[in-house]
Short mmCIF file of C-alpha atoms in Angstrom, two decimals:
data_model
loop_
_atom_site.label_atom_id
_atom_site.label_comp_id
_atom_site.label_asym_id
_atom_site.label_seq_id
_atom_site.Cartn_x
_atom_site.Cartn_y
_atom_site.Cartn_z
CA UNK A 1 10.92 -9.51 -6.49
CA UNK A 2 9.10 -8.36 -3.37
CA UNK A 3 12.22 -6.74 -1.91
CA UNK A 4 13.20 -5.17 -5.24
CA UNK A 5 9.72 -3.73 -5.76
CA UNK A 6 9.45 -2.57 -2.14
CA UNK A 7 12.85 -0.87 -2.42
CA UNK A 8 11.87 0.89 -5.63
CA UNK A 9 8.68 2.36 -4.12
CA UNK A 10 9.84 3.14 -0.58
CA UNK A 11 13.63 3.65 -0.83
CA UNK A 12 14.57 4.75 -4.36
CA UNK A 13 11.70 7.26 -4.66
CA UNK A 14 12.51 9.13 -1.39
CA UNK A 15 16.24 9.03 -2.19
CA UNK A 16 15.63 10.75 -5.53
CA UNK A 17 13.13 13.08 -3.89
CA UNK A 18 15.78 14.31 -1.41
CA UNK A 19 18.87 14.48 -3.62
CA UNK A 20 17.49 15.33 -7.09
CA UNK A 21 15.20 18.25 -6.30
CA UNK A 22 15.55 19.84 -9.75
CA UNK A 23 14.10 16.69 -11.35
CA UNK A 24 10.96 16.50 -9.23
CA UNK A 25 7.65 16.02 -11.00
CA UNK A 26 4.87 18.50 -10.26
CA UNK A 27 2.10 17.26 -12.54
CA UNK A 28 0.24 14.82 -10.27
CA UNK A 29 -1.67 15.32 -7.02
CA UNK A 30 0.59 12.98 -5.08
CA UNK A 31 3.84 14.49 -6.38
CA UNK A 32 2.59 18.01 -5.61
CA UNK A 33 1.99 17.08 -1.97
CA UNK A 34 5.20 15.05 -1.76
CA UNK A 35 7.19 18.05 -3.00
CA UNK A 36 5.81 20.13 -0.13
CA UNK A 37 7.51 17.90 2.45
CA UNK A 38 10.89 18.71 3.92
CA UNK A 39 13.87 16.38 3.57
CA UNK A 40 13.47 15.53 7.25
CA UNK A 41 9.88 14.38 6.75
CA UNK A 42 10.81 12.35 3.68
CA UNK A 43 13.72 10.71 5.54
CA UNK A 44 11.53 9.89 8.55
CA UNK A 45 9.00 8.09 6.35
CA UNK A 46 11.84 6.27 4.59
CA UNK A 47 12.96 4.99 8.02
CA UNK A 48 9.41 3.91 8.85
CA UNK A 49 9.27 2.01 5.56
CA UNK A 50 12.60 0.37 6.40
CA UNK A 51 11.23 -0.79 9.78
CA UNK A 52 8.26 -2.37 8.02
CA UNK A 53 10.53 -4.19 5.58
CA UNK A 54 12.76 -5.32 8.46
CA UNK A 55 9.73 -6.83 10.22
CA UNK A 56 8.76 -8.62 7.00
CA UNK A 57 12.29 -10.04 6.57
CA UNK A 58 12.56 -11.12 10.22
CA UNK A 59 9.17 -12.84 10.03
CA UNK A 60 10.20 -14.47 6.75
CA UNK A 61 13.29 -16.05 8.35
CA UNK A 62 11.68 -17.21 11.59
CA UNK A 63 11.58 -21.01 11.83
CA UNK A 64 8.98 -22.43 14.14
CA UNK A 65 9.59 -25.97 12.91
CA UNK A 66 11.82 -27.73 10.42
CA UNK A 67 10.40 -27.55 6.93
CA UNK A 68 12.84 -30.14 5.60
CA UNK A 69 14.86 -29.99 2.42
CA UNK A 70 12.87 -30.32 -0.79
CA UNK A 71 14.41 -32.14 -3.72
CA UNK A 72 12.44 -32.14 -6.90
CA UNK A 73 14.39 -32.98 -10.04
CA UNK A 74 13.12 -32.77 -13.61
CA UNK A 75 9.61 -33.88 -12.73
CA UNK A 76 8.28 -31.93 -15.69
CA UNK A 77 9.49 -34.82 -17.85
CA UNK A 78 7.19 -37.31 -16.13
CA UNK A 79 5.52 -39.56 -18.64
CA UNK A 80 3.78 -41.87 -16.23
CA UNK A 81 0.05 -42.18 -15.63
CA UNK A 82 0.13 -39.57 -12.85
CA UNK A 83 1.81 -37.04 -15.14
CA UNK A 84 -0.81 -37.62 -17.84
CA UNK A 85 -3.65 -37.20 -15.34
CA UNK A 86 -2.24 -33.86 -14.14
CA UNK A 87 -1.66 -32.74 -17.74
CA UNK A 88 -5.29 -33.45 -18.65
CA UNK A 89 -6.60 -31.63 -15.59
CA UNK A 90 -4.53 -28.50 -16.22
CA UNK A 91 -5.44 -28.62 -19.91
CA UNK A 92 -9.15 -28.77 -19.05
CA UNK A 93 -8.82 -25.87 -16.60
CA UNK A 94 -6.90 -23.82 -19.18
CA UNK A 95 -9.42 -24.53 -21.94
CA UNK A 96 -12.32 -23.44 -19.70
CA UNK A 97 -10.53 -20.22 -18.75
CA UNK A 98 -9.65 -19.63 -22.41
CA UNK A 99 -13.26 -20.02 -23.57
CA UNK A 100 -14.70 -17.86 -20.79
CA UNK A 101 -12.10 -15.13 -21.39
CA UNK A 102 -12.60 -15.07 -25.17
CA UNK A 103 -16.39 -15.17 -24.83
CA UNK A 104 -16.32 -12.24 -22.37
CA UNK A 105 -14.26 -10.08 -24.72
CA UNK A 106 -16.32 -10.98 -27.81
CA UNK A 107 -19.59 -10.20 -26.00
CA UNK A 108 -18.20 -6.86 -24.82
CA UNK A 109 -17.14 -5.98 -28.37
CA UNK A 110 -20.65 -6.71 -29.63
CA UNK A 111 -22.15 -4.77 -26.72
CA UNK A 112 -20.18 -1.58 -27.42
CA UNK A 113 -20.61 -1.91 -31.19
CA UNK A 114 -17.08 -2.31 -32.54
CA UNK A 115 -13.55 -3.40 -31.77
CA UNK A 116 -12.36 0.22 -31.97
CA UNK A 117 -14.85 1.33 -29.32
CA UNK A 118 -13.87 -1.59 -27.09
CA UNK A 119 -10.18 -0.66 -27.29
CA UNK A 120 -11.04 2.96 -26.42
CA UNK A 121 -13.11 2.10 -23.32
CA UNK A 122 -10.13 2.17 -20.98
CA UNK A 123 -9.50 5.86 -21.66
CA UNK A 124 -13.16 6.80 -21.93
CA UNK A 125 -14.06 5.39 -18.49
CA UNK A 126 -11.07 6.66 -16.50
CA UNK A 127 -11.78 9.07 -13.68
CA UNK A 128 -14.20 9.21 -10.78
CA UNK A 129 -16.80 11.14 -12.76
CA UNK A 130 -17.09 8.49 -15.44
CA UNK A 131 -18.72 5.08 -15.32
CA UNK A 132 -18.55 1.99 -17.56
CA UNK A 133 -22.37 1.99 -17.53
CA UNK A 134 -22.21 5.04 -19.80
CA UNK A 135 -21.00 2.67 -22.53
CA UNK A 136 -21.86 -0.84 -21.31
CA UNK A 137 -25.19 -2.22 -20.10
CA UNK A 138 -25.29 -3.12 -16.41
CA UNK A 139 -25.90 -6.78 -17.29
CA UNK A 140 -22.55 -6.85 -19.08
CA UNK A 141 -20.49 -5.21 -16.32
CA UNK A 142 -19.43 -8.53 -14.79
CA UNK A 143 -17.86 -9.42 -18.14
CA UNK A 144 -15.42 -6.54 -17.64
CA UNK A 145 -14.08 -8.19 -14.49
CA UNK A 146 -14.28 -11.69 -15.96
CA UNK A 147 -12.42 -10.83 -19.17
CA UNK A 148 -9.16 -10.28 -17.28
CA UNK A 149 -8.74 -14.06 -17.01
CA UNK A 150 -7.77 -14.14 -20.70
CA UNK A 151 -4.30 -13.17 -19.43
CA UNK A 152 -3.94 -16.67 -17.91
CA UNK A 153 -4.09 -19.06 -20.94
CA UNK A 154 -0.93 -17.82 -22.74
CA UNK A 155 1.21 -18.85 -19.76
CA UNK A 156 -0.56 -22.14 -19.10
CA UNK A 157 -0.61 -23.12 -22.79
CA UNK A 158 3.13 -22.51 -23.00
CA UNK A 159 3.56 -24.64 -19.87
CA UNK A 160 1.46 -27.42 -21.43
CA UNK A 161 3.35 -27.14 -24.73
CA UNK A 162 6.63 -27.73 -22.92
CA UNK A 163 5.19 -30.82 -21.29
CA UNK A 164 3.91 -32.16 -24.60
CA UNK A 165 4.63 -30.61 -27.99
CA UNK A 166 1.24 -30.22 -29.62
CA UNK A 167 0.29 -28.08 -32.61
CA UNK A 168 -3.23 -27.62 -31.22
CA UNK A 169 -1.85 -26.32 -27.93
CA UNK A 170 0.50 -24.01 -29.85
CA UNK A 171 -2.43 -22.67 -31.90
CA UNK A 172 -4.43 -22.02 -28.73
CA UNK A 173 -1.40 -20.24 -27.28
CA UNK A 174 -1.24 -17.75 -30.17
CA UNK A 175 -5.02 -17.19 -30.21
CA UNK A 176 -5.05 -16.56 -26.45
CA UNK A 177 -2.06 -14.24 -26.84
CA UNK A 178 -3.95 -12.13 -29.42
CA UNK A 179 -6.99 -11.80 -27.14
CA UNK A 180 -4.73 -11.04 -24.17
CA UNK A 181 -3.16 -8.15 -26.09
CA UNK A 182 -6.64 -6.88 -27.01
CA UNK A 183 -7.57 -6.88 -23.33
CA UNK A 184 -4.36 -5.08 -22.35
CA UNK A 185 -4.99 -2.41 -24.98
CA UNK A 186 -8.54 -2.03 -23.68
CA UNK A 187 -7.22 -1.86 -20.10
CA UNK A 188 -5.03 1.12 -21.12
CA UNK A 189 -2.39 0.25 -18.54
CA UNK A 190 1.22 0.73 -19.53
CA UNK A 191 2.78 -1.19 -16.64
CA UNK A 192 0.44 -4.23 -17.07
CA UNK A 193 1.35 -4.38 -20.77
CA UNK A 194 5.10 -4.39 -20.05
CA UNK A 195 4.79 -6.82 -17.12
CA UNK A 196 2.69 -9.21 -19.21
CA UNK A 197 5.50 -9.74 -21.73
CA UNK A 198 8.33 -9.69 -19.17
CA UNK A 199 7.98 -13.39 -18.15
CA UNK A 200 8.26 -14.50 -21.79
CA UNK A 201 11.62 -12.75 -22.08
CA UNK A 202 12.88 -14.59 -19.01
CA UNK A 203 11.40 -18.01 -19.79
CA UNK A 204 11.60 -18.45 -23.58
CA UNK A 205 14.79 -19.79 -25.11
CA UNK A 206 17.68 -21.27 -23.21
CA UNK A 207 17.36 -22.13 -19.56
CA UNK A 208 20.06 -19.76 -18.37
CA UNK A 209 19.02 -17.11 -15.88
CA UNK A 210 18.64 -13.56 -17.16
CA UNK A 211 19.38 -12.11 -13.68
CA UNK A 212 19.17 -8.61 -12.30
CA UNK A 213 20.90 -7.16 -15.38
CA UNK A 214 18.04 -8.34 -17.58
CA UNK A 215 15.52 -6.78 -15.18
CA UNK A 216 17.41 -3.48 -15.20
CA UNK A 217 17.56 -3.39 -19.01
CA UNK A 218 13.87 -4.20 -19.37
CA UNK A 219 12.92 -1.64 -16.72
CA UNK A 220 14.85 1.02 -18.63
CA UNK A 221 13.19 0.06 -21.90
CA UNK A 222 9.77 0.01 -20.24
CA UNK A 223 10.32 3.48 -18.78
CA UNK A 224 11.35 4.75 -22.23
CA UNK A 225 8.17 3.32 -23.77
CA UNK A 226 5.78 4.84 -21.22
CA UNK A 227 5.16 8.03 -23.21
CA UNK A 228 4.76 6.13 -26.48
CA UNK A 229 2.30 3.65 -24.95
CA UNK A 230 0.29 6.61 -23.71
CA UNK A 231 0.19 7.92 -27.28
CA UNK A 232 -1.15 4.58 -28.51
CA UNK A 233 -3.92 4.57 -25.90
CA UNK A 234 -4.76 8.19 -26.68
CA UNK A 235 -5.07 7.39 -30.38
CA UNK A 236 -7.36 4.41 -29.70
CA UNK A 237 -9.63 6.60 -27.58
CA UNK A 238 -9.67 9.92 -29.40
CA UNK A 239 -8.24 9.33 -32.88
CA UNK A 240 -5.12 11.47 -32.39
CA UNK A 241 -1.94 11.21 -30.38
CA UNK A 242 0.82 13.32 -28.91
CA UNK A 243 4.06 12.02 -27.41
CA UNK A 244 4.86 13.96 -24.26
CA UNK A 245 8.45 13.86 -23.09
CA UNK A 246 9.28 15.16 -19.63
CA UNK A 247 12.89 15.65 -20.69
CA UNK A 248 14.48 13.06 -18.42
CA UNK A 249 13.87 9.62 -17.00
CA UNK A 250 14.11 10.72 -13.36
CA UNK A 251 11.10 13.01 -13.62
CA UNK A 252 9.18 10.32 -15.51
CA UNK A 253 10.10 7.77 -12.85
CA UNK A 254 8.79 10.01 -10.05
CA UNK A 255 5.57 10.76 -11.92
CA UNK A 256 4.84 7.05 -12.33
CA UNK A 257 6.11 5.41 -9.14
CA UNK A 258 6.06 7.89 -6.25
CA UNK A 259 2.41 7.58 -5.20
CA UNK A 260 2.96 4.56 -2.86
CA UNK A 261 5.53 6.53 -0.86
CA UNK A 262 3.37 9.68 -1.05
CA UNK A 263 0.44 7.69 0.36
CA UNK A 264 2.50 6.35 3.23
CA UNK A 265 4.02 9.76 3.98
CA UNK A 266 0.50 11.29 4.16
CA UNK A 267 -0.99 8.40 6.14
CA UNK A 268 -2.04 10.52 9.13
CA UNK A 269 -3.65 13.18 6.94
CA UNK A 270 -5.47 10.48 4.97
CA UNK A 271 -6.85 8.98 8.19
CA UNK A 272 -8.01 12.42 9.37
CA UNK A 273 -10.01 12.70 6.14
CA UNK A 274 -11.56 9.21 5.95
CA UNK A 275 -11.14 7.69 9.40
CA UNK A 276 -9.92 4.19 10.21
CA UNK A 277 -11.39 1.24 8.30
CA UNK A 278 -11.19 -1.32 11.17
CA UNK A 279 -10.38 -4.25 8.83
CA UNK A 280 -13.49 -3.43 6.78
CA UNK A 281 -11.49 -3.82 3.55
CA UNK A 282 -10.56 -7.38 4.49
CA UNK A 283 -14.27 -8.25 4.63
CA UNK A 284 -15.98 -6.40 1.78
CA UNK A 285 -13.94 -7.65 -1.19
CA UNK A 286 -16.16 -10.70 -1.95
CA UNK A 287 -19.20 -8.41 -2.22
CA UNK A 288 -17.50 -6.29 -4.90
CA UNK A 289 -17.56 -9.36 -7.17
CA UNK A 290 -21.30 -10.01 -6.73
CA UNK A 291 -23.78 -8.30 -9.13
CA UNK A 292 -25.82 -5.53 -7.54
CA UNK A 293 -29.08 -7.32 -8.45
CA UNK A 294 -28.10 -10.28 -6.26
CA UNK A 295 -26.89 -8.07 -3.40
CA UNK A 296 -30.21 -6.26 -3.38
CA UNK A 297 -31.97 -9.56 -2.69
CA UNK A 298 -30.18 -9.73 0.66
CA UNK A 299 -30.69 -6.06 1.39
CA UNK A 300 -27.22 -4.74 0.47
CA UNK A 301 -26.73 -1.78 -1.83
CA UNK A 302 -23.54 -1.97 -3.87
CA UNK A 303 -23.26 1.83 -3.73
CA UNK A 304 -22.76 1.51 0.03
CA UNK A 305 -19.68 -0.67 -0.47
CA UNK A 306 -17.03 2.00 -0.90
CA UNK A 307 -13.45 0.82 -1.28
CA UNK A 308 -10.53 2.45 0.48
CA UNK A 309 -9.10 3.48 -2.90
CA UNK A 310 -12.09 5.78 -3.48
CA UNK A 311 -11.55 7.55 -0.16
CA UNK A 312 -7.83 7.74 -0.87
CA UNK A 313 -8.40 9.52 -4.19
CA UNK A 314 -11.02 11.91 -2.79
CA UNK A 315 -8.66 12.82 0.04
CA UNK A 316 -6.02 14.07 -2.40
CA UNK A 317 -8.65 16.15 -4.15
CA UNK A 318 -9.79 17.63 -0.83
CA UNK A 319 -6.21 18.45 0.21
CA UNK A 320 -5.57 20.43 -2.98
CA UNK A 321 -9.11 21.69 -3.59
CA UNK A 322 -9.47 20.02 -6.97
CA UNK A 323 -11.64 17.34 -8.55
CA UNK A 324 -9.46 14.25 -9.22
CA UNK A 325 -9.68 13.00 -12.81
CA UNK A 326 -8.16 9.59 -12.08
CA UNK A 327 -7.78 7.14 -9.23
CA UNK A 328 -4.83 7.02 -6.81
CA UNK A 329 -4.48 3.41 -5.59
CA UNK A 330 -3.59 2.44 -2.03
CA UNK A 331 -0.21 0.77 -1.58
CA UNK A 332 0.55 -2.17 0.71
CA UNK A 333 1.75 -0.23 3.77
CA UNK A 334 -0.92 2.47 3.61
CA UNK A 335 -3.67 -0.11 3.04
CA UNK A 336 -2.86 -1.80 6.36
CA UNK A 337 -2.37 1.55 8.12
CA UNK A 338 -5.85 2.55 6.98
CA UNK A 339 -7.34 -0.34 8.97
CA UNK A 340 -6.26 0.75 12.47
CA UNK A 341 -2.94 2.57 12.28
CA UNK A 342 0.21 0.90 13.60
CA UNK A 343 -1.93 -1.67 15.45
CA UNK A 344 -2.68 -3.30 12.10
CA UNK A 345 0.33 -2.19 10.01
CA UNK A 346 3.07 -3.80 12.13
CA UNK A 347 1.34 -7.18 12.75
CA UNK A 348 0.39 -7.41 9.08
CA UNK A 349 4.07 -6.95 8.17
CA UNK A 350 4.76 -10.11 10.18
CA UNK A 351 1.92 -11.92 8.40
CA UNK A 352 3.22 -10.81 4.99
CA UNK A 353 6.64 -12.24 5.85
CA UNK A 354 5.12 -15.66 6.60
CA UNK A 355 3.06 -15.60 3.39
CA UNK A 356 6.16 -14.79 1.33
CA UNK A 357 8.07 -17.63 3.01
CA UNK A 358 5.32 -20.10 2.17
CA UNK A 359 5.20 -18.93 -1.44
CA UNK A 360 8.98 -19.25 -1.73
CA UNK A 361 8.82 -22.83 -0.44
CA UNK A 362 6.21 -23.64 -3.07
CA UNK A 363 8.29 -21.98 -5.79
CA UNK A 364 11.43 -23.81 -4.63
CA UNK A 365 9.52 -27.05 -5.03
CA UNK A 366 9.53 -26.33 -8.78
CA UNK A 367 13.19 -25.25 -8.85
CA UNK A 368 14.16 -27.68 -11.63
CA UNK A 369 10.78 -27.66 -13.36
CA UNK A 370 11.62 -25.70 -16.52
CA UNK A 371 8.15 -26.11 -18.00
CA UNK A 372 6.35 -24.26 -15.25
CA UNK A 373 8.91 -21.48 -14.93
CA UNK A 374 6.90 -19.13 -17.16
CA UNK A 375 3.98 -19.24 -14.69
CA UNK A 376 6.26 -18.63 -11.70
CA UNK A 377 7.80 -15.61 -13.42
CA UNK A 378 4.35 -14.21 -14.12
CA UNK A 379 3.34 -14.44 -10.46
CA UNK A 380 6.67 -13.04 -9.25
CA UNK A 381 6.68 -10.01 -11.56
CA UNK A 382 3.11 -9.23 -10.55
CA UNK A 383 4.45 -8.17 -7.15
CA UNK A 384 4.79 -4.74 -8.75
CA UNK A 385 1.05 -4.50 -9.37
CA UNK A 386 0.13 -5.86 -5.92
CA UNK A 387 2.48 -3.70 -3.84
CA UNK A 388 1.34 -0.45 -5.41
CA UNK A 389 -2.38 -1.37 -5.34
CA UNK A 390 -2.94 -3.59 -2.32
CA UNK A 391 -6.67 -2.99 -1.90
CA UNK A 392 -8.07 -6.53 -1.76
CA UNK A 393 -11.14 -5.47 -3.75
CA UNK A 394 -8.88 -4.15 -6.52
CA UNK A 395 -6.62 -7.22 -6.43
CA UNK A 396 -9.49 -9.68 -6.78
CA UNK A 397 -11.23 -7.55 -9.40
CA UNK A 398 -8.28 -6.33 -11.47
CA UNK A 399 -5.72 -9.03 -10.76
CA UNK A 400 -8.09 -11.99 -10.88
CA UNK A 401 -5.71 -13.61 -13.37
CA UNK A 402 -2.88 -13.63 -10.81
CA UNK A 403 -5.17 -14.93 -8.06
CA UNK A 404 -6.29 -17.85 -10.26
CA UNK A 405 -2.74 -18.57 -11.46
CA UNK A 406 -1.58 -18.75 -7.87
CA UNK A 407 -4.41 -21.14 -6.99
CA UNK A 408 -3.46 -23.33 -9.97
CA UNK A 409 0.19 -23.39 -8.88
CA UNK A 410 -0.86 -24.37 -5.35
CA UNK A 411 -3.05 -27.12 -6.83
CA UNK A 412 -0.14 -28.51 -8.90
CA UNK A 413 2.14 -28.25 -5.86
CA UNK A 414 -0.25 -30.21 -3.62
CA UNK A 415 -0.91 -32.81 -6.33
CA UNK A 416 2.76 -33.49 -7.10
CA UNK A 417 3.92 -33.32 -3.49
CA UNK A 418 1.35 -35.94 -2.51
CA UNK A 419 2.52 -38.05 -5.43
CA UNK A 420 6.13 -37.87 -4.21
CA UNK A 421 5.11 -38.65 -0.62
CA UNK A 422 3.05 -41.63 -1.82
CA UNK A 423 6.00 -43.04 -3.76
CA UNK A 424 8.28 -42.57 -0.76
CA UNK A 425 5.88 -44.45 1.53
CA UNK A 426 5.71 -47.33 -0.96
CA UNK A 427 9.49 -47.74 -1.04
#
């Protein structure tokens, strides 16, 4: 998934940009600037992206010590005491997340006055000149970040249901699914809505693999639905809708997915505008989660904590002499280039390769664990949302559900691996 997503952003986009000039999009700040580049400039940045991916792949395959072969067969059918203990722990964690997520959304609905207003907030608060505090009290702002965790329970409840068929668990699954959809409609993100349901397509039903063909079909369907999802969000916010068709999928593709490559191609210009960050973005993300009232007690103003994404968006506005109406996220490569140029970009590519290798080893541990597959799919497909918005502050704030799911998977991995090692030592 990482290589597929990386290729889509940094290889497919520039390829289309060079060879399908008549289909270029010219409606967004990043596509306007990308269209001003020559084929030589686009090709050079494609090569630079390829070098970064090569470093990631080489680092991924480096073996400093033998990791051993992992064999883990059908452990999801465990019915022993250890399996019951793990089941109860995950069930407790899921129930807590479920209650916190539902409570956050319900409180926000009461705060804004109605369900309709809540669903419209995503559109009403988009843009740098708008703030959630125009509609939500400052004491409720943390609930906005916290409510994203409602996206976790549907996957974990389905996992638990496969371990033990329970009508109560099934009921919780459907309730959590309803609230998850409400959050996604509030969030007004088309890609998150499609990606949320993607794992269910791959994990529900028979255990056969859907493969790359299934991904291609779903990607095509998702691209087709983009304009119609926009119409739904527009109706929720303003009471009317209009379906805008660009006339072809290639133009729509470029308008939606070319900003990571545009960022990376403009990396030197972006640095000239904002300056290097010197790993600042690797340090400030915890503070973005802390309420401003608490930060003020230790002498820190939250307004002084400016994320790299804010500078990135303002830079585009400055280049074109306009006032940006929406944010332009920072992709994975540009995020690390922002820190200290190639001195941070290239080493971080090596680090990313090692992280991916470790994650793959953990995922391989669950190779024959059909029950947990839905959770693994969710984490894998979320690569799309992490590669195109790699700002750690944004990941922890907007993708808190993925962060927690990953921590839960690591917890299950450690628990069951220790259990296997204990049984081996007793034999």
